[in-house]
Amino acid sequence: MAVYPDIALEVPAQEPEKFVQRFETVVSRYGGGRELRKQKLLFPLYDVTLRYQKITTGQAALLWQFHRERKGAFEEFSYYRFQEQAYASEYVGVGNGEQTIWNAPARQALSVEVHFDGTRLTDGADYAYEPGAGVDGADRIVFAAAPAAGGYITMSFYGRLKMRCRFAEDVLDFETWYGRLVDSGVKLRGLPNA
């Protein structure tokens, strides 16, 4: 999978990103004001809006080409947040009783805690954490034994969050693209981590 170009290290981003967590809840309303709610996602998805204060036409063209290579909103890609911060209970995957190697939703993470169905696992005994050894430069978790089928693997850490996402928009000419990068922002739609 492709990785969003890391030009934020060269070009200061405004705010630097607008980062929004999204849950999908189905709400049914009944007489008397009662509600019935159903959670479609157990873990949040994240949407990002990127704006750059001082981006050159050449840098904007690099991002435009990346959008083109993804065929707009069609192809997903990996995006690493620019800012390092603490994250709690980020989704890694669902155990299947066979797989021992999992990509972490982070890059060069510190203070890593891995949980299986809410129980904290022991680094070095239950799993090994391998920075940068996963797909797209992500960190990797290697379990001593495959997590049982159906159990949720989560991770808390300090670092840069890796997100699977796609562009929110399909049709953009270069002038609009450049204007959005500077003014209103280009939107990335978060997808469930695989």
PDB file of C-alpha atoms in Angstrom:
ATOM      1  CA  MET A   1       0.000   0.000   0.000  1.00  0.00           C
ATOM      2  CA  ALA A   2       1.271   3.501  -0.760  1.00  0.00           C
ATOM      3  CA  VAL A   3       2.197   5.966   1.999  1.00  0.00           C
ATOM      4  CA  TYR A   4       1.090   9.620   1.983  1.00  0.00           C
ATOM      5  CA  PRO A   5       4.156  11.812   1.288  1.00  0.00           C
ATOM      6  CA  ASP A   6       5.667  13.129   4.499  1.00  0.00           C
ATOM      7  CA  ILE A   7       6.166  16.721   3.341  1.00  0.00           C
ATOM      8  CA  ALA A   8       4.935  18.058   6.689  1.00  0.00           C
ATOM      9  CA  LEU A   9       8.501  17.753   7.879  1.00  0.00           C
ATOM     10  CA  GLU A  10       9.482  20.254   5.152  1.00  0.00           C
ATOM     11  CA  VAL A  11       6.349  22.415   5.000  1.00  0.00           C
ATOM     12  CA  PRO A  12       4.746  23.635   8.220  1.00  0.00           C
ATOM     13  CA  ALA A  13       1.098  22.635   8.194  1.00  0.00           C
ATOM     14  CA  GLN A  14      -1.576  24.901   9.627  1.00  0.00           C
ATOM     15  CA  GLU A  15      -3.108  23.650  12.861  1.00  0.00           C
ATOM     16  CA  PRO A  16      -1.168  21.166  11.577  1.00  0.00           C
ATOM     17  CA  GLU A  17      -4.004  18.747  10.919  1.00  0.00           C
ATOM     18  CA  LYS A  18      -7.666  18.758  11.745  1.00  0.00           C
ATOM     19  CA  PHE A  19      -8.086  15.305  13.275  1.00  0.00           C
ATOM     20  CA  VAL A  20     -11.619  14.019  13.944  1.00  0.00           C
ATOM     21  CA  GLN A  21     -12.602  10.685  15.439  1.00  0.00           C
ATOM     22  CA  ARG A  22     -15.714   9.129  13.944  1.00  0.00           C
ATOM     23  CA  PHE A  23     -18.010   6.466  15.367  1.00  0.00           C
ATOM     24  CA  GLU A  24     -20.887   5.038  13.387  1.00  0.00           C
ATOM     25  CA  THR A  25     -23.961   4.690  15.550  1.00  0.00           C
ATOM     26  CA  VAL A  26     -27.427   3.776  14.278  1.00  0.00           C
ATOM     27  CA  VAL A  27     -30.074   5.639  16.285  1.00  0.00           C
ATOM     28  CA  SER A  28     -33.754   4.648  16.088  1.00  0.00           C
ATOM     29  CA  ARG A  29     -36.269   6.951  17.757  1.00  0.00           C
ATOM     30  CA  TYR A  30     -39.532   5.665  19.194  1.00  0.00           C
ATOM     31  CA  GLY A  31     -42.671   7.235  20.613  1.00  0.00           C
ATOM     32  CA  GLY A  32     -42.246   8.979  23.933  1.00  0.00           C
ATOM     33  CA  GLY A  33     -38.715  10.068  23.016  1.00  0.00           C
ATOM     34  CA  ARG A  34     -37.111   6.668  23.591  1.00  0.00           C
ATOM     35  CA  GLU A  35     -34.050   5.798  21.552  1.00  0.00           C
ATOM     36  CA  LEU A  36     -32.459   2.533  20.627  1.00  0.00           C
ATOM     37  CA  ARG A  37     -28.801   2.791  19.642  1.00  0.00           C
ATOM     38  CA  LYS A  38     -26.586   0.265  17.910  1.00  0.00           C
ATOM     39  CA  GLN A  39     -22.856   0.661  17.617  1.00  0.00           C
ATOM     40  CA  LYS A  40     -21.559  -0.261  14.143  1.00  0.00           C
ATOM     41  CA  LEU A  41     -17.886   0.217  15.068  1.00  0.00           C
ATOM     42  CA  LEU A  42     -16.192  -0.863  18.292  1.00  0.00           C
ATOM     43  CA  PHE A  43     -13.215   1.386  17.599  1.00  0.00           C
ATOM     44  CA  PRO A  44     -13.166   4.896  16.114  1.00  0.00           C
ATOM     45  CA  LEU A  45     -12.168   5.775  12.588  1.00  0.00           C
ATOM     46  CA  TYR A  46     -10.271   9.007  12.026  1.00  0.00           C
ATOM     47  CA  ASP A  47     -10.795  11.643   9.361  1.00  0.00           C
ATOM     48  CA  VAL A  48      -8.091  14.229   8.680  1.00  0.00           C
ATOM     49  CA  THR A  49      -8.083  17.606   6.947  1.00  0.00           C
ATOM     50  CA  LEU A  50      -4.639  18.785   5.830  1.00  0.00           C
ATOM     51  CA  ARG A  51      -3.736  22.427   5.222  1.00  0.00           C
ATOM     52  CA  TYR A  52      -0.298  23.828   4.498  1.00  0.00           C
ATOM     53  CA  GLN A  53       0.676  27.463   5.123  1.00  0.00           C
ATOM     54  CA  LYS A  54       3.700  27.723   2.870  1.00  0.00           C
ATOM     55  CA  ILE A  55       3.605  25.097   0.169  1.00  0.00           C
ATOM     56  CA  THR A  56       5.360  25.547  -3.141  1.00  0.00           C
ATOM     57  CA  THR A  57       3.726  24.707  -6.442  1.00  0.00           C
ATOM     58  CA  GLY A  58       6.198  21.828  -6.798  1.00  0.00           C
ATOM     59  CA  GLN A  59       5.264  20.354  -3.411  1.00  0.00           C
ATOM     60  CA  ALA A  60       1.562  20.753  -4.215  1.00  0.00           C
ATOM     61  CA  ALA A  61       2.200  18.988  -7.538  1.00  0.00           C
ATOM     62  CA  LEU A  62       3.821  16.077  -5.648  1.00  0.00           C
ATOM     63  CA  LEU A  63       0.666  15.680  -3.524  1.00  0.00           C
ATOM     64  CA  TRP A  64      -1.531  16.163  -6.627  1.00  0.00           C
ATOM     65  CA  GLN A  65       0.354  13.328  -8.343  1.00  0.00           C
ATOM     66  CA  PHE A  66      -0.147  11.137  -5.255  1.00  0.00           C
ATOM     67  CA  HIS A  67      -3.922  11.863  -5.477  1.00  0.00           C
ATOM     68  CA  ARG A  68      -3.841  10.982  -9.171  1.00  0.00           C
ATOM     69  CA  GLU A  69      -1.957   7.718  -8.562  1.00  0.00           C
ATOM     70  CA  ARG A  70      -4.608   6.730  -5.993  1.00  0.00           C
ATOM     71  CA  LYS A  71      -7.288   7.473  -8.645  1.00  0.00           C
ATOM     72  CA  GLY A  72      -8.933   9.990  -6.337  1.00  0.00           C
ATOM     73  CA  ALA A  73     -11.040   8.296  -3.675  1.00  0.00           C
ATOM     74  CA  PHE A  74     -10.599   4.815  -5.175  1.00  0.00           C
ATOM     75  CA  GLU A  75      -7.360   3.482  -3.719  1.00  0.00           C
ATOM     76  CA  GLU A  76      -6.528   3.401  -0.025  1.00  0.00           C
ATOM     77  CA  PHE A  77      -3.160   4.373   1.427  1.00  0.00           C
ATOM     78  CA  SER A  78      -1.335   4.657   4.736  1.00  0.00           C
ATOM     79  CA  TYR A  79      -1.142   8.014   6.471  1.00  0.00           C
ATOM     80  CA  TYR A  80       1.014   8.770   9.512  1.00  0.00           C
ATOM     81  CA  ARG A  81      -0.040  11.672  11.688  1.00  0.00           C
ATOM     82  CA  PHE A  82       2.543  14.446  11.773  1.00  0.00           C
ATOM     83  CA  GLN A  83       2.375  14.930  15.530  1.00  0.00           C
ATOM     84  CA  GLU A  84       3.508  12.439  18.106  1.00  0.00           C
ATOM     85  CA  GLN A  85       1.120  12.016  21.015  1.00  0.00           C
ATOM     86  CA  ALA A  86      -0.315   9.415  23.388  1.00  0.00           C
ATOM     87  CA  TYR A  87      -2.951   7.008  22.074  1.00  0.00           C
ATOM     88  CA  ALA A  88      -4.987   4.511  24.096  1.00  0.00           C
ATOM     89  CA  SER A  89      -6.605   1.244  22.996  1.00  0.00           C
ATOM     90  CA  GLU A  90      -6.016   1.645  19.264  1.00  0.00           C
ATOM     91  CA  TYR A  91      -7.338  -1.241  17.181  1.00  0.00           C
ATOM     92  CA  VAL A  92      -4.727  -3.695  15.850  1.00  0.00           C
ATOM     93  CA  GLY A  93      -6.903  -6.619  14.750  1.00  0.00           C
ATOM     94  CA  VAL A  94      -9.017  -9.640  15.682  1.00  0.00           C
ATOM     95  CA  GLY A  95      -7.212 -12.834  16.632  1.00  0.00           C
ATOM     96  CA  ASN A  96      -7.728 -15.844  14.379  1.00  0.00           C
ATOM     97  CA  GLY A  97      -5.803 -18.524  16.273  1.00  0.00           C
ATOM     98  CA  GLU A  98      -3.179 -18.755  13.500  1.00  0.00           C
ATOM     99  CA  GLN A  99      -1.558 -15.382  12.809  1.00  0.00           C
ATOM    100  CA  THR A 100       1.375 -14.363  15.034  1.00  0.00           C
ATOM    101  CA  ILE A 101       2.645 -11.285  13.139  1.00  0.00           C
ATOM    102  CA  TRP A 102       0.535  -8.097  13.163  1.00  0.00           C
ATOM    103  CA  ASN A 103       1.182  -4.598  11.865  1.00  0.00           C
ATOM    104  CA  ALA A 104       0.902  -1.999  14.598  1.00  0.00           C
ATOM    105  CA  PRO A 105      -1.070   1.220  14.038  1.00  0.00           C
ATOM    106  CA  ALA A 106       2.089   3.224  14.794  1.00  0.00           C
ATOM    107  CA  ARG A 107       5.567   4.187  13.665  1.00  0.00           C
ATOM    108  CA  GLN A 108       8.535   4.285  16.070  1.00  0.00           C
ATOM    109  CA  ALA A 109       6.180   4.090  19.060  1.00  0.00           C
ATOM    110  CA  LEU A 110       7.332   4.399  22.663  1.00  0.00           C
ATOM    111  CA  SER A 111       5.701   3.256  25.927  1.00  0.00           C
ATOM    112  CA  VAL A 112       3.936   0.441  24.069  1.00  0.00           C
ATOM    113  CA  GLU A 113       1.298  -1.666  25.824  1.00  0.00           C
ATOM    114  CA  VAL A 114      -0.412  -4.476  23.913  1.00  0.00           C
ATOM    115  CA  HIS A 115      -3.734  -5.882  25.119  1.00  0.00           C
ATOM    116  CA  PHE A 116      -5.730  -8.936  24.119  1.00  0.00           C
ATOM    117  CA  ASP A 117      -9.436  -8.726  24.997  1.00  0.00           C
ATOM    118  CA  GLY A 118      -8.588  -6.050  27.564  1.00  0.00           C
ATOM    119  CA  THR A 119      -5.809  -8.007  29.295  1.00  0.00           C
ATOM    120  CA  ARG A 120      -2.367  -6.414  29.182  1.00  0.00           C
ATOM    121  CA  LEU A 121       0.288  -8.689  27.695  1.00  0.00           C
ATOM    122  CA  THR A 122       3.953  -8.854  28.722  1.00  0.00           C
ATOM    123  CA  ASP A 123       6.566  -7.528  26.307  1.00  0.00           C
ATOM    124  CA  GLY A 124       9.290 -10.108  25.785  1.00  0.00           C
ATOM    125  CA  ALA A 125       7.167 -13.011  27.024  1.00  0.00           C
ATOM    126  CA  ASP A 126       3.806 -12.729  25.229  1.00  0.00           C
ATOM    127  CA  TYR A 127       5.016 -10.629  22.296  1.00  0.00           C
ATOM    128  CA  ALA A 128       7.983  -8.787  20.793  1.00  0.00           C
ATOM    129  CA  TYR A 129       7.639  -5.233  19.507  1.00  0.00           C
ATOM    130  CA  GLU A 130       9.635  -4.444  16.359  1.00  0.00           C
ATOM    131  CA  PRO A 131       9.846  -0.742  15.377  1.00  0.00           C
ATOM    132  CA  GLY A 132       9.710  -0.117  11.622  1.00  0.00           C
ATOM    133  CA  ALA A 133       9.555  -3.823  10.709  1.00  0.00           C
ATOM    134  CA  GLY A 134       5.943  -3.824   9.470  1.00  0.00           C
ATOM    135  CA  VAL A 135       4.282  -2.984   6.170  1.00  0.00           C
ATOM    136  CA  ASP A 136       4.723   0.624   4.939  1.00  0.00           C
ATOM    137  CA  GLY A 137       7.299   1.347   7.659  1.00  0.00           C
ATOM    138  CA  ALA A 138       4.850   0.665  10.476  1.00  0.00           C
ATOM    139  CA  ASP A 139       5.935  -1.052  13.655  1.00  0.00           C
ATOM    140  CA  ARG A 140       5.175  -4.748  14.059  1.00  0.00           C
ATOM    141  CA  ILE A 141       3.966  -6.991  16.881  1.00  0.00           C
ATOM    142  CA  VAL A 142       5.142 -10.618  16.890  1.00  0.00           C
ATOM    143  CA  PHE A 143       3.220 -12.817  19.332  1.00  0.00           C
ATOM    144  CA  ALA A 144       4.820 -15.841  21.007  1.00  0.00           C
ATOM    145  CA  ALA A 145       1.547 -17.702  20.347  1.00  0.00           C
ATOM    146  CA  ALA A 146      -1.235 -16.736  17.953  1.00  0.00           C
ATOM    147  CA  PRO A 147      -4.017 -14.772  19.689  1.00  0.00           C
ATOM    148  CA  ALA A 148      -7.197 -16.834  20.069  1.00  0.00           C
ATOM    149  CA  ALA A 149      -9.888 -16.509  17.420  1.00  0.00           C
ATOM    150  CA  GLY A 150     -12.374 -13.694  17.965  1.00  0.00           C
ATOM    151  CA  GLY A 151     -10.395 -11.731  20.565  1.00  0.00           C
ATOM    152  CA  TYR A 152      -9.540  -8.056  20.005  1.00  0.00           C
ATOM    153  CA  ILE A 153      -5.919  -6.936  19.898  1.00  0.00           C
ATOM    154  CA  THR A 154      -5.410  -3.309  20.927  1.00  0.00           C
ATOM    155  CA  MET A 155      -2.406  -1.151  21.637  1.00  0.00           C
ATOM    156  CA  SER A 156      -1.640   1.957  23.694  1.00  0.00           C
ATOM    157  CA  PHE A 157       1.483   3.973  22.864  1.00  0.00           C
ATOM    158  CA  TYR A 158       3.172   7.325  22.396  1.00  0.00           C
ATOM    159  CA  GLY A 159       4.146   8.151  18.819  1.00  0.00           C
ATOM    160  CA  ARG A 160       2.761   8.724  15.342  1.00  0.00           C
ATOM    161  CA  LEU A 161      -0.560   7.026  14.593  1.00  0.00           C
ATOM    162  CA  LYS A 162      -0.798   5.051  11.349  1.00  0.00           C
ATOM    163  CA  MET A 163      -4.159   5.266   9.623  1.00  0.00           C
ATOM    164  CA  ARG A 164      -5.560   3.462   6.621  1.00  0.00           C
ATOM    165  CA  CYS A 165      -7.460   6.007   4.565  1.00  0.00           C
ATOM    166  CA  ARG A 166      -8.490   7.311   1.166  1.00  0.00           C
ATOM    167  CA  PHE A 167      -9.065  10.744  -0.291  1.00  0.00           C
ATOM    168  CA  ALA A 168     -12.571  12.026   0.416  1.00  0.00           C
ATOM    169  CA  GLU A 169     -12.905  13.589  -3.036  1.00  0.00           C
ATOM    170  CA  ASP A 170     -12.550  12.204  -6.529  1.00  0.00           C
ATOM    171  CA  VAL A 171     -12.703  15.223  -8.817  1.00  0.00           C
ATOM    172  CA  LEU A 172     -10.263  18.085  -8.292  1.00  0.00           C
ATOM    173  CA  ASP A 173      -8.415  20.239 -10.805  1.00  0.00           C
ATOM    174  CA  PHE A 174      -4.909  21.393  -9.827  1.00  0.00           C
ATOM    175  CA  GLU A 175      -5.942  24.981  -9.061  1.00  0.00           C
ATOM    176  CA  THR A 176      -8.689  23.795  -6.701  1.00  0.00           C
ATOM    177  CA  TRP A 177      -6.272  21.261  -5.179  1.00  0.00           C
ATOM    178  CA  TYR A 178      -3.648  23.942  -4.536  1.00  0.00           C
ATOM    179  CA  GLY A 179      -6.239  26.326  -3.112  1.00  0.00           C
ATOM    180  CA  ARG A 180      -7.559  23.689  -0.731  1.00  0.00           C
ATOM    181  CA  LEU A 181      -4.080  22.742   0.447  1.00  0.00           C
ATOM    182  CA  VAL A 182      -3.569  26.372   1.477  1.00  0.00           C
ATOM    183  CA  ASP A 183      -7.077  27.461   2.538  1.00  0.00           C
ATOM    184  CA  SER A 184      -9.780  24.937   3.413  1.00  0.00           C
ATOM    185  CA  GLY A 185      -7.751  21.719   3.350  1.00  0.00           C
ATOM    186  CA  VAL A 186      -7.715  18.371   1.590  1.00  0.00           C
ATOM    187  CA  LYS A 187      -9.766  15.716   3.364  1.00  0.00           C
ATOM    188  CA  LEU A 188      -8.725  12.132   4.079  1.00  0.00           C
ATOM    189  CA  ARG A 189     -11.428   9.618   5.018  1.00  0.00           C
ATOM    190  CA  GLY A 190     -10.363   7.067   7.644  1.00  0.00           C
ATOM    191  CA  LEU A 191     -10.919   3.342   7.034  1.00  0.00           C
ATOM    192  CA  PRO A 192     -10.748   0.417   9.480  1.00  0.00           C
ATOM    193  CA  ASN A 193      -7.199  -0.827  10.031  1.00  0.00           C
ATOM    194  CA  ALA A 194      -6.601  -4.133   8.310  1.00  0.00           C
TER     195      ALA A 194
END
